[in-house]
Structure formats: structure tokens, C-alpha cells
Short mmCIF file of C-alpha atoms and ligand atoms in Angstrom, two decimals:
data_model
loop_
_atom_site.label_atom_id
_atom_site.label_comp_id
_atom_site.label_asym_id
_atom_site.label_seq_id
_atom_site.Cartn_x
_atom_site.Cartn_y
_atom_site.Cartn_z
CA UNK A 1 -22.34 9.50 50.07
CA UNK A 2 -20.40 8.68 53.07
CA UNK A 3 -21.26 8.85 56.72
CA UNK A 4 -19.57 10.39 59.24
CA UNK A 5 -18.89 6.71 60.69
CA UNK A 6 -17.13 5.97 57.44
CA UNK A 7 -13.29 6.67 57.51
CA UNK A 8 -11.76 9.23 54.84
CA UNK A 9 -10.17 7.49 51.87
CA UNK A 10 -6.80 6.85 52.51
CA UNK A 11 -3.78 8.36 49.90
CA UNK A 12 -3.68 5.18 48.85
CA UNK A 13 -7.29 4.60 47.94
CA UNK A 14 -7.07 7.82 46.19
CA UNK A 15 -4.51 7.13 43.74
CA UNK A 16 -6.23 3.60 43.38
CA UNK A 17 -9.21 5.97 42.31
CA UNK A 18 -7.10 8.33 39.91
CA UNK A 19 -5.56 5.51 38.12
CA UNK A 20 -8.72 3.54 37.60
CA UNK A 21 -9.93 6.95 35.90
CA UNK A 22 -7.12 7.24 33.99
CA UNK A 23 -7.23 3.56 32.54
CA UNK A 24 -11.05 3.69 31.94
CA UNK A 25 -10.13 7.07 29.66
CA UNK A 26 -8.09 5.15 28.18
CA UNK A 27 -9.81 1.80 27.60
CA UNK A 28 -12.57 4.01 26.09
CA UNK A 29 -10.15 5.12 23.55
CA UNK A 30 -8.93 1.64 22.40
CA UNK A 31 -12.43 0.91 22.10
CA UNK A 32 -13.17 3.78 19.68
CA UNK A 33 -9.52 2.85 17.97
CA UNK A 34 -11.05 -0.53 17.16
CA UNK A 35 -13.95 0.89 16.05
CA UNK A 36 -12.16 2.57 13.75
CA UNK A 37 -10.27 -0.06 12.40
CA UNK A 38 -12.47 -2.56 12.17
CA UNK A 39 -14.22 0.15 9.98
CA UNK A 40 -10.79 0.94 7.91
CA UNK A 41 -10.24 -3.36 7.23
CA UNK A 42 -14.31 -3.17 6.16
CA UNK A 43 -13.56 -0.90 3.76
CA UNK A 44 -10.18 -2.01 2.31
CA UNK A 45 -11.87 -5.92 1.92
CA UNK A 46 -14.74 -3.96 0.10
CA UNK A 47 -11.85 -1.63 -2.12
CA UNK A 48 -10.14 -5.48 -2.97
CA UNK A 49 -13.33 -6.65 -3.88
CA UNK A 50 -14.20 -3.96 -6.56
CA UNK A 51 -10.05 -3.43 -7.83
CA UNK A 52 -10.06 -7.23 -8.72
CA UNK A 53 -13.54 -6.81 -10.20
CA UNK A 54 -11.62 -3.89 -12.11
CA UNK A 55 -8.49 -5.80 -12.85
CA UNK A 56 -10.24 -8.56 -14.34
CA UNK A 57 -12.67 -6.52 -16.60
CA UNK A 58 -9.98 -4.52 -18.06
CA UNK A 59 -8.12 -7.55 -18.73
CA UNK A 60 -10.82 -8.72 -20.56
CA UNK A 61 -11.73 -5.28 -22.28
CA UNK A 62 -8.21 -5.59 -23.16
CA UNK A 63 -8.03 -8.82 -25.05
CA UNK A 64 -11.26 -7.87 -27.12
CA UNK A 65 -9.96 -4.53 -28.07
CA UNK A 66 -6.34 -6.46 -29.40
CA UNK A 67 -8.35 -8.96 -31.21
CA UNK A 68 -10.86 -6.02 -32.82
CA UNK A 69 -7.60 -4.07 -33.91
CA UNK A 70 -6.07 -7.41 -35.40
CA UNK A 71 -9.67 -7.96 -37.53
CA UNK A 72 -9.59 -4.55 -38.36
CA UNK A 73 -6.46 -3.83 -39.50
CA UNK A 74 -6.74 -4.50 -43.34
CA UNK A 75 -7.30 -1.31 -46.02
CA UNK A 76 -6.33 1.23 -43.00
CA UNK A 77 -5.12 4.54 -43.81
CA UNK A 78 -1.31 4.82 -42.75
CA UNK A 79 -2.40 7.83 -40.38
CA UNK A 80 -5.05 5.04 -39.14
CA UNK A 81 -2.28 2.28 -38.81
CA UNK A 82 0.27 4.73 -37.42
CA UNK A 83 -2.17 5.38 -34.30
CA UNK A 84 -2.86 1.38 -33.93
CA UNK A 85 0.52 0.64 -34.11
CA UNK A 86 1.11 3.30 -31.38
CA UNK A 87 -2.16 2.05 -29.34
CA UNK A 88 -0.54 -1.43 -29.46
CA UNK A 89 2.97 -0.30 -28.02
CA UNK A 90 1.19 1.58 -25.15
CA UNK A 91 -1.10 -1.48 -24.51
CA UNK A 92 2.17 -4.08 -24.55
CA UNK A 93 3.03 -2.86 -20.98
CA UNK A 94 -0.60 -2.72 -19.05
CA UNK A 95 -0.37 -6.43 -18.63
CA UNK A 96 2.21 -6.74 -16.72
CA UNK A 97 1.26 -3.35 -15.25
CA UNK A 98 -2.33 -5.51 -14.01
CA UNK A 99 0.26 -8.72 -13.26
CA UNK A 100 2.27 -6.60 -10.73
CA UNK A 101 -0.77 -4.51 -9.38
CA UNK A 102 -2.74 -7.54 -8.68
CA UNK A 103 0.00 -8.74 -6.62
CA UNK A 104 -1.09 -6.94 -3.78
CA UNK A 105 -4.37 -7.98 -3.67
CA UNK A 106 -5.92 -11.53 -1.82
CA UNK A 107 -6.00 -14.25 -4.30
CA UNK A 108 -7.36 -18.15 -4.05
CA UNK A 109 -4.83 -20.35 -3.14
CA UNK A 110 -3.25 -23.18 -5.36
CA UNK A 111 -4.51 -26.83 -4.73
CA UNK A 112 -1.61 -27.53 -2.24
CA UNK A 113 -1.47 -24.84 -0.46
CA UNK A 114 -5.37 -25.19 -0.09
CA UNK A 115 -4.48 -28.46 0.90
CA UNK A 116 -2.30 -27.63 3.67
CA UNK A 117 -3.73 -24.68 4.93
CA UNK A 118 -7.24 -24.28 3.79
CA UNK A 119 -8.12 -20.75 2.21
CA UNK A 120 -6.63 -18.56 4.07
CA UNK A 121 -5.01 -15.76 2.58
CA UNK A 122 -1.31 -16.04 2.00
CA UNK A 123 -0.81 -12.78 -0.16
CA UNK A 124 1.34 -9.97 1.84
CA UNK A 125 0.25 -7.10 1.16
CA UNK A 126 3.22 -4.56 0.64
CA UNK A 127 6.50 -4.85 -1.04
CA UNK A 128 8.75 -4.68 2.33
CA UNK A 129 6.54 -7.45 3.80
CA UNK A 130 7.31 -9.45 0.95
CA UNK A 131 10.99 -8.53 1.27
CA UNK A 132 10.92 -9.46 4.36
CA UNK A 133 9.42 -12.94 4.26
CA UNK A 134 11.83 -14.03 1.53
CA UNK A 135 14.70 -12.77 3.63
CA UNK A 136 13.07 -15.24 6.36
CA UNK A 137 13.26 -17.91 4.26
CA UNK A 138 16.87 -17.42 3.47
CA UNK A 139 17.57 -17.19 7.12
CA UNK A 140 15.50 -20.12 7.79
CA UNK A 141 17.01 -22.35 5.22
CA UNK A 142 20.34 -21.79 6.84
CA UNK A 143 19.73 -22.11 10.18
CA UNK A 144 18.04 -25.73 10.16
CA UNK A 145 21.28 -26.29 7.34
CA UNK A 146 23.46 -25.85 10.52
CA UNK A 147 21.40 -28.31 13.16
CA UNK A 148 21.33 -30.88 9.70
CA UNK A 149 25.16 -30.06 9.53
CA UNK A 150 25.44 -31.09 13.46
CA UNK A 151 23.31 -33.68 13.68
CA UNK A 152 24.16 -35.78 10.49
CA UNK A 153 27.93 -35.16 11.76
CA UNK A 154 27.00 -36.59 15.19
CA UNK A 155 25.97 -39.17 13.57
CA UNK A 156 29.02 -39.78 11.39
CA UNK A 157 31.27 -39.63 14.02
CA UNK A 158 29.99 -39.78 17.16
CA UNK A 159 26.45 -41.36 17.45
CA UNK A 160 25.77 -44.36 15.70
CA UNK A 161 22.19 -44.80 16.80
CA UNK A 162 19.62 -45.71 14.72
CA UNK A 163 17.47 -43.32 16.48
CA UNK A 164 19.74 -40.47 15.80
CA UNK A 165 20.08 -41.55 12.36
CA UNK A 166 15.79 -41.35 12.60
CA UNK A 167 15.78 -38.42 13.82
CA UNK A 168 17.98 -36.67 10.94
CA UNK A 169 15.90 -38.21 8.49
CA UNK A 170 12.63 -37.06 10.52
CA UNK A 171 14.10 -33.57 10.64
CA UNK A 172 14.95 -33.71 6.70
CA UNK A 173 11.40 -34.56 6.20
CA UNK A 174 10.00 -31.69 8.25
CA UNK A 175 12.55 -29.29 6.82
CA UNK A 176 11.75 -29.96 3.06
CA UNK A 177 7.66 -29.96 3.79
CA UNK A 178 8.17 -26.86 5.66
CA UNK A 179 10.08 -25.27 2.52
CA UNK A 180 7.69 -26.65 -0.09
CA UNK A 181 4.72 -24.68 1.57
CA UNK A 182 6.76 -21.40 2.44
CA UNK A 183 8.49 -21.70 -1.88
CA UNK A 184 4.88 -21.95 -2.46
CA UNK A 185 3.75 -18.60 -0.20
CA UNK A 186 6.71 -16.94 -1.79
CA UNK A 187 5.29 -18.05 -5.96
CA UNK A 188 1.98 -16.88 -4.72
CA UNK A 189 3.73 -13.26 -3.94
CA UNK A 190 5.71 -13.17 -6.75
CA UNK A 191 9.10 -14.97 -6.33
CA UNK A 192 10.20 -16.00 -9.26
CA UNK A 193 11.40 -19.60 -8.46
CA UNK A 194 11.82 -21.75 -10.83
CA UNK A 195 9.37 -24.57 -10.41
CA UNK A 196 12.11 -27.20 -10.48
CA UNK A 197 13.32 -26.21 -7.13
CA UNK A 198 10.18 -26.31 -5.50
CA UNK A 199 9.70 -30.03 -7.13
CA UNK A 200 13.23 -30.74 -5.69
CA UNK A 201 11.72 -30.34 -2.25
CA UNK A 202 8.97 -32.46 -2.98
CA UNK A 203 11.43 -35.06 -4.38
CA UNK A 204 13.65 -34.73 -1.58
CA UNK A 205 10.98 -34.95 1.29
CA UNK A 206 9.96 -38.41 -0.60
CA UNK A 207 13.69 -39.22 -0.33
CA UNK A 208 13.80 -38.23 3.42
CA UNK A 209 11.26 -40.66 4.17
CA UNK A 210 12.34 -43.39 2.31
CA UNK A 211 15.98 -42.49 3.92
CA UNK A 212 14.63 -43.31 7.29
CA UNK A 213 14.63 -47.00 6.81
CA UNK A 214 18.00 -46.24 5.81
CA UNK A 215 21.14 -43.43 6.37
CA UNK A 216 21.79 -40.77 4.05
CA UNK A 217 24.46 -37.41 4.24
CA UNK A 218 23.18 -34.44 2.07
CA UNK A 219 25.71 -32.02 1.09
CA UNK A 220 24.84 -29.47 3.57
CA UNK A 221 28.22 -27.47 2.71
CA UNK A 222 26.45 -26.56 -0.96
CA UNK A 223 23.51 -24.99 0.94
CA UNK A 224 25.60 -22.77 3.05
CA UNK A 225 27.37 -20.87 0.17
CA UNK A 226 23.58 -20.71 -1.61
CA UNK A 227 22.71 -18.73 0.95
CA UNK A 228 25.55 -16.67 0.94
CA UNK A 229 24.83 -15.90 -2.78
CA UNK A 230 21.04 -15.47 -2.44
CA UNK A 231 21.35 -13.26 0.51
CA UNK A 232 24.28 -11.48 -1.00
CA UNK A 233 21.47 -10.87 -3.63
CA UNK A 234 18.42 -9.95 -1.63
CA UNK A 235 20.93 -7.33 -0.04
CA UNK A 236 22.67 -5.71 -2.64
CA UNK A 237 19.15 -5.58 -4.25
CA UNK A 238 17.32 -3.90 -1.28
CA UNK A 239 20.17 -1.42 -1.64
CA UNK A 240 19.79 -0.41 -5.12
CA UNK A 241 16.25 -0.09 -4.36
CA UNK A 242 15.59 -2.93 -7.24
CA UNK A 243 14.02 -6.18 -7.38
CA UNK A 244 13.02 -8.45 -10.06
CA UNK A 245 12.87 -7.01 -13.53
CA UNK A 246 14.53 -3.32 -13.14
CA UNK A 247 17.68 -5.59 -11.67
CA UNK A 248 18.92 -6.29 -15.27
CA UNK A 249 20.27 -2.77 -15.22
CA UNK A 250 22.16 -2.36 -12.06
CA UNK A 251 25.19 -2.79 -13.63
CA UNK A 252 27.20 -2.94 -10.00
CA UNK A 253 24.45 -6.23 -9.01
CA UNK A 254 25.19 -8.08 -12.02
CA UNK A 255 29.11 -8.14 -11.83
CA UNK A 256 29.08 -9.13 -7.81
CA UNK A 257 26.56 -11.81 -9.24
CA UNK A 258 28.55 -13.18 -12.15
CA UNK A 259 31.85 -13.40 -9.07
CA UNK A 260 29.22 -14.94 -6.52
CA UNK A 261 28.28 -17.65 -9.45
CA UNK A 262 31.72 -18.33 -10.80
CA UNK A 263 31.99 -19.09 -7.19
CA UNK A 264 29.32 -21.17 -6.72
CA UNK A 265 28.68 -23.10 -9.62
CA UNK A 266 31.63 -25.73 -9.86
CA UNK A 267 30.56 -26.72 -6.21
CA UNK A 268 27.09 -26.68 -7.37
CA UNK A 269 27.46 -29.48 -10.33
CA UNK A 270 30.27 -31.16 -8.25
CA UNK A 271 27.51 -31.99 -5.47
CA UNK A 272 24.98 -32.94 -8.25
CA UNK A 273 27.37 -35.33 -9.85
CA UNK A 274 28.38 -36.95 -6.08
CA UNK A 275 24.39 -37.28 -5.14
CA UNK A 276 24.21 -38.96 -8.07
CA UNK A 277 26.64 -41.93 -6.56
CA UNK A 278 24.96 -41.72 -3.53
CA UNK A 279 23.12 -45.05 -2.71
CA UNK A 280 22.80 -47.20 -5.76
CA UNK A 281 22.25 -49.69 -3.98
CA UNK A 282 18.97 -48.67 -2.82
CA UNK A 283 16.50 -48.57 -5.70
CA UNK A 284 13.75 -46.00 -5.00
CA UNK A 285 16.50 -43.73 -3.05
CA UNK A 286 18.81 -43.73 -6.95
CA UNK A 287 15.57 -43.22 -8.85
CA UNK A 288 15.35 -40.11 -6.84
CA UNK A 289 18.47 -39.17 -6.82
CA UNK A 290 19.56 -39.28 -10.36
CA UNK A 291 15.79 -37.49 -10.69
CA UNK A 292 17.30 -34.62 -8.59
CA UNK A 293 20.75 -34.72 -10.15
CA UNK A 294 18.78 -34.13 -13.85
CA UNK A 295 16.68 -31.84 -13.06
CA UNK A 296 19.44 -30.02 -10.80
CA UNK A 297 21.78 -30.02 -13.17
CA UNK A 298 19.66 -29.35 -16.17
CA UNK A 299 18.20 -26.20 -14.03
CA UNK A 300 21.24 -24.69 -13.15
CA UNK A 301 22.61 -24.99 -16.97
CA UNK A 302 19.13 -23.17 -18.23
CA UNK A 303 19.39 -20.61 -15.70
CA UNK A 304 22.86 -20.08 -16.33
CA UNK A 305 22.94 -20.00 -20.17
CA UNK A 306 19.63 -17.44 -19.76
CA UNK A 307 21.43 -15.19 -16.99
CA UNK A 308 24.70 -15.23 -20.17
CA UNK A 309 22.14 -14.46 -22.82
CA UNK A 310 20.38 -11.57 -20.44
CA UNK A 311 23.81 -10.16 -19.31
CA UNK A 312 26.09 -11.17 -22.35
CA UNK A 313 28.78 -12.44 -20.27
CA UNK A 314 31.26 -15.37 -20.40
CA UNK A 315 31.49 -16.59 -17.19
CA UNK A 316 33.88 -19.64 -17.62
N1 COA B 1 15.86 -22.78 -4.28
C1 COA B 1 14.94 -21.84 -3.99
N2 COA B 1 14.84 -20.65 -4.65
C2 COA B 1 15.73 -20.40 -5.64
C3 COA B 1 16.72 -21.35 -6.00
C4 COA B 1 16.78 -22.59 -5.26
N3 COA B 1 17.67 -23.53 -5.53
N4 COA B 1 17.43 -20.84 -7.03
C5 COA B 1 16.92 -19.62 -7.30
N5 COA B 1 15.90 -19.35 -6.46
C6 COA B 1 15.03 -18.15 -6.45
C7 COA B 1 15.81 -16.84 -6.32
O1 COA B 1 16.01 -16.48 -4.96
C8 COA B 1 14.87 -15.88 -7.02
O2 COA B 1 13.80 -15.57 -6.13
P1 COA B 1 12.97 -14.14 -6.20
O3 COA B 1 12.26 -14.10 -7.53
O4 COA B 1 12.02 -14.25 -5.05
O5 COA B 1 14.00 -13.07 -6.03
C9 COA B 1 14.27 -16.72 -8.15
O6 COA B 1 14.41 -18.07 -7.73
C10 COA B 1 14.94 -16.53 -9.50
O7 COA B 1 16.32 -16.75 -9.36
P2 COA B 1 17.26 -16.98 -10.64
O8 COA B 1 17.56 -15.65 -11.25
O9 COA B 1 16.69 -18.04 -11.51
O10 COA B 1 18.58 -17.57 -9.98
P3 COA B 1 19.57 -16.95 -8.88
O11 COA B 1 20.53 -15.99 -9.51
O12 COA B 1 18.84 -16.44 -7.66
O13 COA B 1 20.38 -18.30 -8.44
C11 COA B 1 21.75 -20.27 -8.78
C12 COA B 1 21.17 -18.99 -9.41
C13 COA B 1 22.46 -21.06 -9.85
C14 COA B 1 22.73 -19.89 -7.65
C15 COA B 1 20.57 -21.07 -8.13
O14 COA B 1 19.63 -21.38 -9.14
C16 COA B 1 21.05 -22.33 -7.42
O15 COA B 1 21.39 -22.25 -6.25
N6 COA B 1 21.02 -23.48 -8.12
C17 COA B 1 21.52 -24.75 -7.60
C18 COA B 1 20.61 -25.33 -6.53
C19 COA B 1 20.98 -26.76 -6.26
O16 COA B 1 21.68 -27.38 -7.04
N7 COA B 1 20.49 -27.31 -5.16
C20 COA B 1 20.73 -28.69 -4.85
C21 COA B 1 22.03 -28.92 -4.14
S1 COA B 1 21.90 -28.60 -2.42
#
């Protein structure tokens, strides 16, 4: 209580007093928000738990009811087959039905990803954060393109330090660890990239160090128009509302894709046949490269010939 010597509270004071009110209100309120939510992430680690329990036993249930039907199958009535038959059709989709459901769930990380970051959970866990990570990639693989672009041109034309020359080759190194880890976040949500590429990258970043005891150009101009044709992709995709299987049918998709390739592809196997050249000299460096030029090459072909057998078109 105050005294009569004591001063009134000044206006001041008083809205120091109102405020403080105001924020303790609120501060309670975050507090019961957390409380909340930390509830809410209890009981969606507890829902993963028991859906992958579920997952996995159907699977199983699955497998044993396919191989009873198979033992079972002789001296059936045809109304008896008629309703396996029809069983079997209905089971052919589940699964891929468990593949894509699973998806969204946390699952144990391969051995190098375990490796590099320890068990951590690497699965996003809706379809836009997934979008949106592989968009990030895209963007990423462009933008360290362009300081490669600068840098290994400095050092064309302008620097001739061996440090610069280092420091490209350091940056190479750093830039094709960094994409084997995020290829390997992207597998682990569902990408669809063909495990060449992601041995590519751990080709090239074995290149990139052995290139620092010596100098090296990497067609950086091949990596800008893959980006234009993957993110021409990713976008007309987002916009049909379509990703992976589903995009067979967007008829619009697949003729910008067949222009985007015709495009791309002569500049594709031209820069696998001129990385090929690069450095004979230097053993371990043409072992790699003539690696990377098969397994480019060969890649590209497969994909190509299975993109004309999927979309029956002659692209040449
Ligand atoms: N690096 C990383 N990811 C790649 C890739 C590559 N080189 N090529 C394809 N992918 C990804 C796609 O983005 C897609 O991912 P998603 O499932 O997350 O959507 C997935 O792999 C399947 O793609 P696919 O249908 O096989 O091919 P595409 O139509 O996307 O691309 C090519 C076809 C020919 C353009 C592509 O394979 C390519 O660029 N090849 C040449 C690469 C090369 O030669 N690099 C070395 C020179 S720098």
C-alpha cells in the first residue's frame, strides 16, 4: 500500500504497469499454446508410430494372402476364379497405394546420409514441402553454376593464381558434396532420380579433388539450360496440379518437354563427348572422366529411349 510520503505513480509508470499486464496475458497464452502443441507433436509421433506398424503388417498380410491365392488356385470354380482374378486386380494398386502413403511418414536414413548427418529425420512431411525443397535445389544448383561460371572465367582470363585456381576446385568439391546429400534428401522423399546422377556427383567431387593439384573448366553452360528444362518442368507441373506418375497424361507437359529436350539434348552429348578429351594427360582425372562420359551418355540414351517408348514420340 502506499504512504502518503510516497509520490502518485506518474502517467508514465502507469502505462509501464498496463503494458506489463498486457504482455504477462499474453505470455500466459503462448505458454498454454505450447502446451498444446507439444501435446499435438506427442500425439502425431505416437499416430506415425502405429500407421507404420499398420503399413508394414498389411504389407505383409498382403504378400501371404497373394501367395495363398496362387496355391489355391487349381480345380476352382470359374465363379471362384472370376472373384480371385478380380481380388488380384484390386490388390495390384495397394502397393503402391502403401509406397506413396508411407512417404509421408519418418523413415531410417540410408548409410550415407546416416553418415553425414546422423539419424535425424530427413522425410518432409507434406507434398508442397517437398515441392518446395526440390524447387530449392534447382535454384541452388544454378546459383553456385553462376559463381563456378565467374570464378573459373576469372581464372581463364584474368587470374592466373594458383590459389584462385584452388579455390574453384575447393568450391567444386563443396558444391558436388553439398548436392550428393541434398539428391539423397530428395530419393528419400520420393524424387525419382536416377541413381547415375547422384553417382556422377560422387564421381565428380573425387574429380574436384584430384583437380586441385591441377586446373580443370566444367561445362557450366550445359548446367544452365538443365535448369531451365527442369524448372520449366517443376513449373508447368505444379500448374497442372501433377507430379510424378499422373504426368504421363498431361498431354500439354509432354509436348513443351519433348521441345525443351530436342533442345537440350545435342548440347547434352556434345559436352559428354568434349569431357571426354578433357585431360588425358592426367590419369586418375581420364579414368573419371570417360567414367562420367559412359555413364552420362549411356543415362541420357536410357532415359530418352524410355521417355519415346512412354510417350511414343520421335524426337530426332
Ligand atoms: N541431376 C539430378 N536430377 C535429375 C537429373 C540430373 N542430371 N536428371 C533428371 N533428374 C531428376 C528429375 O528432376 C526428376 O526428379 P523428380 O522425380 O524429383 O521430379 C527425376 O530425376 C526423373 O527425371 P527423368 O524423367 O528421368 O528425366 P527429366 O525429364 O527430368 O530430364 C534429361 C531428362 C535428359 C534432361 C536429364 O536426365 C539430364 O539433364 N541429363 C543429362 C545430365 C548430364 O549430362 N549432366 C552432365 C553434364 S553437366
Amino acid at each position: 500500500m502506499r504512504t502518503a510520503s510516497q509520490p502518485e505513480p506518474s502517467g508514465g509508470i502507469r502505462n509501464v504497469f498496463r503494458d506489463w499486464e498486457g504482455l504477462d496475458r499474453e505470455f500466459q497464452q503462448i505458454q498454454e499454446t505450447h502446451r498444446v502443441y507439444m501435446q499435438k507433436l506427442d500425439d502425431v509421433s505416437k499416430l506415425q508410430l502405429s500407421f507404420a506398424a499398420d503399413i508394414k503388417r498389411h504389407g505383409k498380410n498382403q504378400k501371404d494372402l497373394s501367395r495363398l491365392m496362387e496355391k489355391s488356385r487349381k480345380g476352382l470354380s470359374e465363379e471362384d476364379a472370376k472373384k480371385v482374378d478380380m481380388i488380384k486386380s484390386q490388390m495390384k494398386e495397394w502397393p503402391r497405394a502403401l509406397l506413396e502413403m508411407e512417404a509421408f511418414l519418418p523413415k531410417k536414413n540410408g548409410l550415407y546420409l546416416s553418415l553425414v548427418l546422423g539419424s535425424v529425420n530427413v522425410n518432409l512431411p507434406s507434398k508442397s514441402s517437398k515441392g518446395a525443397y526440390k524447387d530449392e535445389y534447382e535454384q541452388f544448383k544454378l546459383y553456385v553454376t553462376v559463381v563456378l561460371l565467374v570464378l573459373a572465367s576469372l581464372c581463364l582470363f584474368a587470374l592466373s593464381y594458383r590459389f584462385v585456381d584452388a579455390l574453384l576446385n575447393f568450391l567444386l568439391v563443396w558444391f558436388y558434396c553439398t548436392l550428393t546429400i541434398r539428391e539423397s534428401i530428395l530419393i528419400s522423399n520420393g524424387s525419382r532420380i536416377k541413381g547415375w546422377w547422384v553417382v556422377h556427383h560422387y564421381v565428380a567431387t573425387f574429380l574436384s579433388g584430384v583437380m586441385l593439384t591441377c586446373s580443370c573448366r566444367t561445362p557450366c553452360f550445359l548446367q544452365f539450360l538443365q535448369y531451365y528444362y527442369q524448372s520449366g518442368c517443376l513449373y508447368r507441373l505444379r500448374a497442372l496440379g501433377q507430379r510424378h506418375n499422373l504426368d504421363l497424361t498431361v498431354e500439354g507437359f509432354q509436348s513443351w518437354m519433348w521441345r525443351g529436350l530436342t533442345f537440350l539434348l545435342p548440347f547434352l552429348f556434345f559436352g559428354h563427348v568434349s569431357s571426354v578429351r578433357n585431360h588425358p594427360s592426367v590419369s586418375v582425372a581420364a579414368v573419371c572422366f570417360v567414367l562420367l562420359f559412359l555413364g552420362n551418355f549411356s543415362t541420357t540414351l536410357a532415359v530418352v529411349r524410355h521417355k519415346e517408348h512412354c510417350h511414343g514420340k520421335d524426337i530426332f
